[in-house]
Short mmCIF file of C-alpha atoms and ligand atoms in Angstrom, two decimals:
data_model
loop_
_atom_site.label_atom_id
_atom_site.label_comp_id
_atom_site.label_asym_id
_atom_site.label_seq_id
_atom_site.Cartn_x
_atom_site.Cartn_y
_atom_site.Cartn_z
CA MET A 1 10.45 -28.16 -67.27
CA LEU A 2 10.03 -31.75 -66.35
CA PRO A 3 7.69 -33.71 -68.97
CA LEU A 4 4.12 -34.49 -68.05
CA ALA A 5 3.61 -38.33 -67.22
CA VAL A 6 0.24 -38.13 -67.60
CA GLY A 7 0.19 -38.26 -71.05
CA THR A 8 -1.19 -34.81 -71.59
CA ILE A 9 0.89 -33.45 -74.67
CA LEU A 10 -1.67 -31.27 -75.00
CA VAL A 11 -2.19 -29.88 -71.59
CA ARG A 12 1.77 -28.98 -71.75
CA HIS A 13 0.75 -26.63 -74.93
CA VAL A 14 -2.59 -25.01 -73.85
CA LEU A 15 -2.25 -24.52 -69.91
CA PRO A 16 1.22 -22.26 -68.33
CA ASP A 17 3.72 -24.09 -67.66
CA ARG A 18 3.95 -23.40 -63.59
CA LEU A 19 -0.28 -24.74 -63.58
CA SER A 20 1.20 -27.80 -65.73
CA ARG A 21 4.05 -28.28 -63.30
CA LEU A 22 1.46 -28.00 -60.56
CA LEU A 23 -1.31 -30.94 -62.26
CA GLN A 24 2.05 -32.88 -62.40
CA LEU A 25 2.66 -32.68 -58.76
CA PHE A 26 -0.70 -33.56 -58.09
CA ALA A 27 -0.74 -36.30 -60.32
CA ARG A 28 1.96 -38.02 -58.17
CA LEU A 29 0.15 -38.11 -54.91
CA PRO A 30 -1.57 -41.20 -54.09
CA GLY A 31 -4.87 -42.46 -54.76
CA VAL A 32 -5.17 -38.52 -57.40
CA GLY A 33 -5.33 -39.46 -61.42
CA GLU A 34 -4.93 -37.23 -63.91
CA LYS A 35 -8.50 -36.05 -64.01
CA THR A 36 -8.52 -35.00 -60.67
CA ALA A 37 -4.82 -33.64 -60.34
CA GLN A 38 -7.09 -31.11 -63.41
CA ARG A 39 -10.11 -30.69 -61.49
CA TYR A 40 -7.60 -29.63 -58.12
CA CYS A 41 -5.78 -27.59 -60.43
CA LEU A 42 -8.31 -25.52 -62.32
CA TYR A 43 -10.21 -25.03 -58.85
CA LEU A 44 -7.28 -23.39 -57.32
CA VAL A 45 -6.35 -20.82 -59.42
CA SER A 46 -10.22 -19.68 -60.03
CA GLU A 47 -11.62 -19.66 -57.15
CA THR A 48 -11.04 -16.59 -55.43
CA SER A 49 -11.41 -17.59 -51.62
CA GLY A 50 -7.45 -17.88 -50.91
CA VAL A 51 -7.55 -20.99 -50.57
CA ALA A 52 -4.06 -21.56 -53.59
CA ARG A 53 -2.39 -19.32 -50.99
CA GLU A 54 -3.58 -20.76 -47.58
CA LEU A 55 -2.86 -24.24 -49.25
CA GLY A 56 0.67 -23.22 -50.11
CA GLU A 57 1.74 -21.88 -46.68
CA GLU A 58 0.38 -24.92 -44.54
CA LEU A 59 1.65 -27.25 -46.87
CA LEU A 60 5.33 -25.22 -46.07
CA ARG A 61 4.60 -25.15 -42.52
CA VAL A 62 3.76 -28.92 -42.40
CA ALA A 63 6.91 -29.95 -44.36
CA ASP A 64 8.73 -27.32 -41.76
CA SER A 65 7.41 -29.03 -38.96
CA VAL A 66 5.90 -32.10 -38.84
CA GLY A 67 7.46 -35.72 -38.51
CA PRO A 68 7.84 -38.99 -36.66
CA CYS A 69 7.05 -38.41 -33.06
CA GLU A 70 10.36 -39.28 -31.23
CA ARG A 71 8.21 -41.21 -29.01
CA CYS A 72 5.96 -43.77 -30.87
CA GLY A 73 6.22 -42.97 -34.54
CA ASN A 74 2.76 -41.09 -35.12
CA LEU A 75 3.22 -37.99 -36.48
CA ALA A 76 3.34 -34.77 -34.38
CA GLU A 77 4.64 -31.32 -34.78
CA THR A 78 8.11 -30.17 -33.47
CA ASP A 79 7.51 -27.72 -30.38
CA ASP A 80 9.39 -24.94 -29.35
CA ALA A 81 11.59 -26.89 -27.56
CA GLY A 82 12.69 -28.07 -30.28
CA HIS A 83 10.83 -31.70 -29.66
CA ARG A 84 8.16 -33.87 -30.85
CA VAL A 85 5.90 -35.70 -29.16
CA CYS A 86 2.37 -36.83 -30.65
CA PRO A 87 -0.82 -36.31 -28.88
CA ILE A 88 -1.56 -39.61 -28.07
CA CYS A 89 1.77 -39.93 -26.26
CA LYS A 90 1.07 -36.05 -24.65
CA ASP A 91 -2.32 -37.88 -23.68
CA HIS A 92 -2.01 -38.43 -19.63
CA ARG A 93 -5.66 -40.09 -19.71
CA ARG A 94 -4.08 -43.00 -21.68
CA ASP A 95 -2.98 -46.18 -20.04
CA ALA A 96 0.78 -45.75 -20.57
CA HIS A 97 1.33 -49.52 -19.70
CA LEU A 98 -0.58 -50.78 -22.89
CA LEU A 99 1.27 -50.61 -25.68
CA CYS A 100 -0.22 -51.58 -29.45
CA VAL A 101 2.47 -52.44 -31.94
CA VAL A 102 1.15 -51.56 -35.23
CA HIS A 103 3.08 -51.15 -38.64
CA ARG A 104 2.33 -48.02 -40.49
CA VAL A 105 0.52 -44.27 -38.73
CA GLN A 106 -2.06 -45.44 -41.10
CA ASP A 107 -2.79 -48.85 -39.55
CA LEU A 108 -2.77 -46.14 -36.29
CA LEU A 109 -5.66 -44.07 -37.33
CA ALA A 110 -7.78 -46.76 -38.22
CA ILE A 111 -7.30 -48.67 -34.52
CA GLU A 112 -7.90 -45.14 -33.18
CA LYS A 113 -11.14 -44.64 -35.23
CA SER A 114 -12.61 -48.17 -33.99
CA GLY A 115 -12.17 -46.57 -30.07
CA ALA A 116 -11.51 -49.51 -28.49
CA MET A 117 -7.64 -48.98 -27.57
CA ARG A 118 -6.81 -47.18 -24.58
CA GLY A 119 -3.14 -47.34 -24.32
CA ARG A 120 -0.49 -45.75 -26.50
CA TYR A 121 1.51 -47.14 -29.87
CA PHE A 122 4.56 -47.53 -31.08
CA VAL A 123 4.93 -47.72 -35.23
CA LEU A 124 7.48 -50.12 -36.33
CA GLY A 125 7.40 -48.05 -39.54
CA ARG A 126 8.34 -51.34 -41.67
CA LEU A 127 7.75 -55.49 -41.37
CA LEU A 128 10.28 -58.54 -41.60
CA SER A 129 10.25 -59.19 -45.07
CA PRO A 130 13.12 -61.96 -46.23
CA LEU A 131 11.98 -61.31 -50.11
CA ASP A 132 12.50 -56.82 -49.56
CA GLY A 133 15.82 -58.06 -47.34
CA ILE A 134 14.18 -56.25 -44.44
CA GLY A 135 15.74 -59.04 -41.86
CA PRO A 136 14.75 -58.70 -37.62
CA GLU A 137 17.54 -56.11 -37.17
CA GLU A 138 15.73 -53.77 -39.47
CA LEU A 139 13.42 -53.37 -36.81
CA PRO A 140 13.21 -50.49 -34.09
CA VAL A 141 13.61 -53.13 -31.80
CA PRO A 142 15.69 -51.50 -29.48
CA ALA A 143 13.72 -48.49 -29.75
CA LEU A 144 10.26 -50.16 -28.59
CA PHE A 145 12.69 -51.87 -25.83
CA GLU A 146 13.48 -48.83 -24.36
CA ARG A 147 9.64 -47.37 -25.03
CA MET A 148 8.36 -50.28 -22.62
CA ARG A 149 11.35 -49.89 -19.80
CA ALA A 150 10.59 -45.77 -20.20
CA GLU A 151 6.37 -46.44 -19.61
CA GLY A 152 6.47 -49.33 -17.45
CA VAL A 153 4.46 -51.02 -20.08
CA THR A 154 2.81 -54.57 -19.07
CA GLU A 155 1.06 -55.54 -22.41
CA VAL A 156 1.81 -55.19 -25.68
CA ILE A 157 -0.85 -56.32 -28.74
CA LEU A 158 0.89 -56.64 -31.33
CA ALA A 159 -1.36 -55.38 -33.96
CA THR A 160 0.76 -56.06 -37.16
CA PRO A 161 -1.77 -56.88 -40.26
CA PRO A 162 -2.74 -60.25 -41.16
CA SER A 163 -0.76 -60.80 -44.14
CA VAL A 164 2.28 -63.58 -44.44
CA ASP A 165 5.35 -60.27 -43.67
CA GLY A 166 2.63 -59.29 -40.70
CA GLU A 167 2.34 -62.92 -38.93
CA ALA A 168 6.19 -63.22 -39.31
CA THR A 169 6.84 -59.92 -37.43
CA ALA A 170 4.33 -60.39 -34.78
CA LEU A 171 5.46 -63.87 -33.72
CA PHE A 172 9.33 -62.72 -34.13
CA LEU A 173 8.44 -59.79 -32.06
CA ALA A 174 6.54 -62.50 -30.04
CA ARG A 175 9.61 -64.25 -29.21
CA GLU A 176 12.11 -60.90 -28.48
CA LEU A 177 9.55 -59.99 -26.09
CA GLY A 178 9.28 -63.07 -24.24
CA ARG A 179 12.39 -62.25 -22.58
CA LEU A 180 10.87 -59.46 -20.66
CA SER A 181 7.91 -60.09 -18.16
CA VAL A 182 5.07 -58.72 -20.16
CA ARG A 183 1.87 -59.60 -20.95
CA VAL A 184 2.36 -60.04 -25.32
CA THR A 185 -1.34 -60.54 -26.77
CA ARG A 186 -2.27 -60.46 -30.84
CA ILE A 187 -5.00 -58.98 -32.16
CA ALA A 188 -7.78 -61.63 -32.89
CA SER A 189 -9.01 -63.04 -36.37
CA GLY A 190 -11.47 -61.33 -37.87
CA VAL A 191 -9.73 -58.66 -40.36
CA PRO A 192 -9.32 -60.60 -43.71
CA HIS A 193 -6.50 -62.59 -44.13
CA GLY A 194 -3.50 -60.32 -46.31
CA GLY A 195 -6.14 -57.60 -45.84
CA ASP A 196 -5.08 -53.98 -44.40
CA LEU A 197 -6.29 -52.53 -40.82
CA GLU A 198 -6.74 -49.18 -42.59
CA PHE A 199 -9.59 -50.59 -44.90
CA ALA A 200 -11.49 -52.96 -42.03
CA ASP A 201 -14.04 -51.56 -40.63
CA GLN A 202 -14.23 -50.04 -37.39
CA ILE A 203 -16.47 -52.71 -35.80
CA THR A 204 -14.47 -55.41 -36.41
CA LEU A 205 -11.42 -53.77 -35.78
CA GLY A 206 -13.11 -53.08 -32.53
CA ARG A 207 -13.65 -56.86 -31.89
CA ALA A 208 -10.00 -57.63 -32.84
CA ILE A 209 -8.86 -55.33 -30.08
CA ASP A 210 -11.45 -56.54 -27.60
CA GLY A 211 -10.76 -60.56 -28.53
CA ARG A 212 -6.45 -60.14 -28.87
CA ARG A 213 -5.54 -63.18 -27.15
CA SER A 214 -1.97 -64.00 -25.38
CA MET A 215 1.14 -64.89 -27.86
CA GLY A 216 3.55 -67.57 -26.37
CA ASP A 217 2.08 -69.05 -23.21
ZN1 ZN B 1 3.90 -40.01 -29.78
#
């Protein structure tokens, strides 16, 4: 058994090894501390409604069939034909000419919650970050261009976060996209500088999308 990372030598000698292992796994999840991990474990083994089994089966299915959407990078489930296209890319009521570029899936979810975005998305997965050695060639620009070509995109909203890396990425993309005949806009300020879109409230995010401004003209 791996040693418990959460300073619970006591737990290791009191609980079965298997449960200690589960506790250790829960404690590795973001935002889950030792106490919460312990609460989860005790709940799962004590209650009788079958949540433990259902959770285990569902986790296996998710691990096997859920991954990035092949068009936008949002999360999607693999279909019978082996394709992975997310519900937003499949939704024909969405405006295909409007594409919102975000850093992470969390940002996409935050913007969706605001209800202000009627187009589709493109998830970059990373931002320019010279300090972390992430240069322009690490960004999925060819995939973004291909997506724009395939869907006839006419406006790209750059919704990278208002941090140093997020602004640098937006400026870089605006320059790259300036070579194409598309409108390039940046979400308005209002989201605090250095802040995470994920933690901005829905009204602020909705206003930031509605109040977007053209870049580079
Ligand atoms: Zn998608």
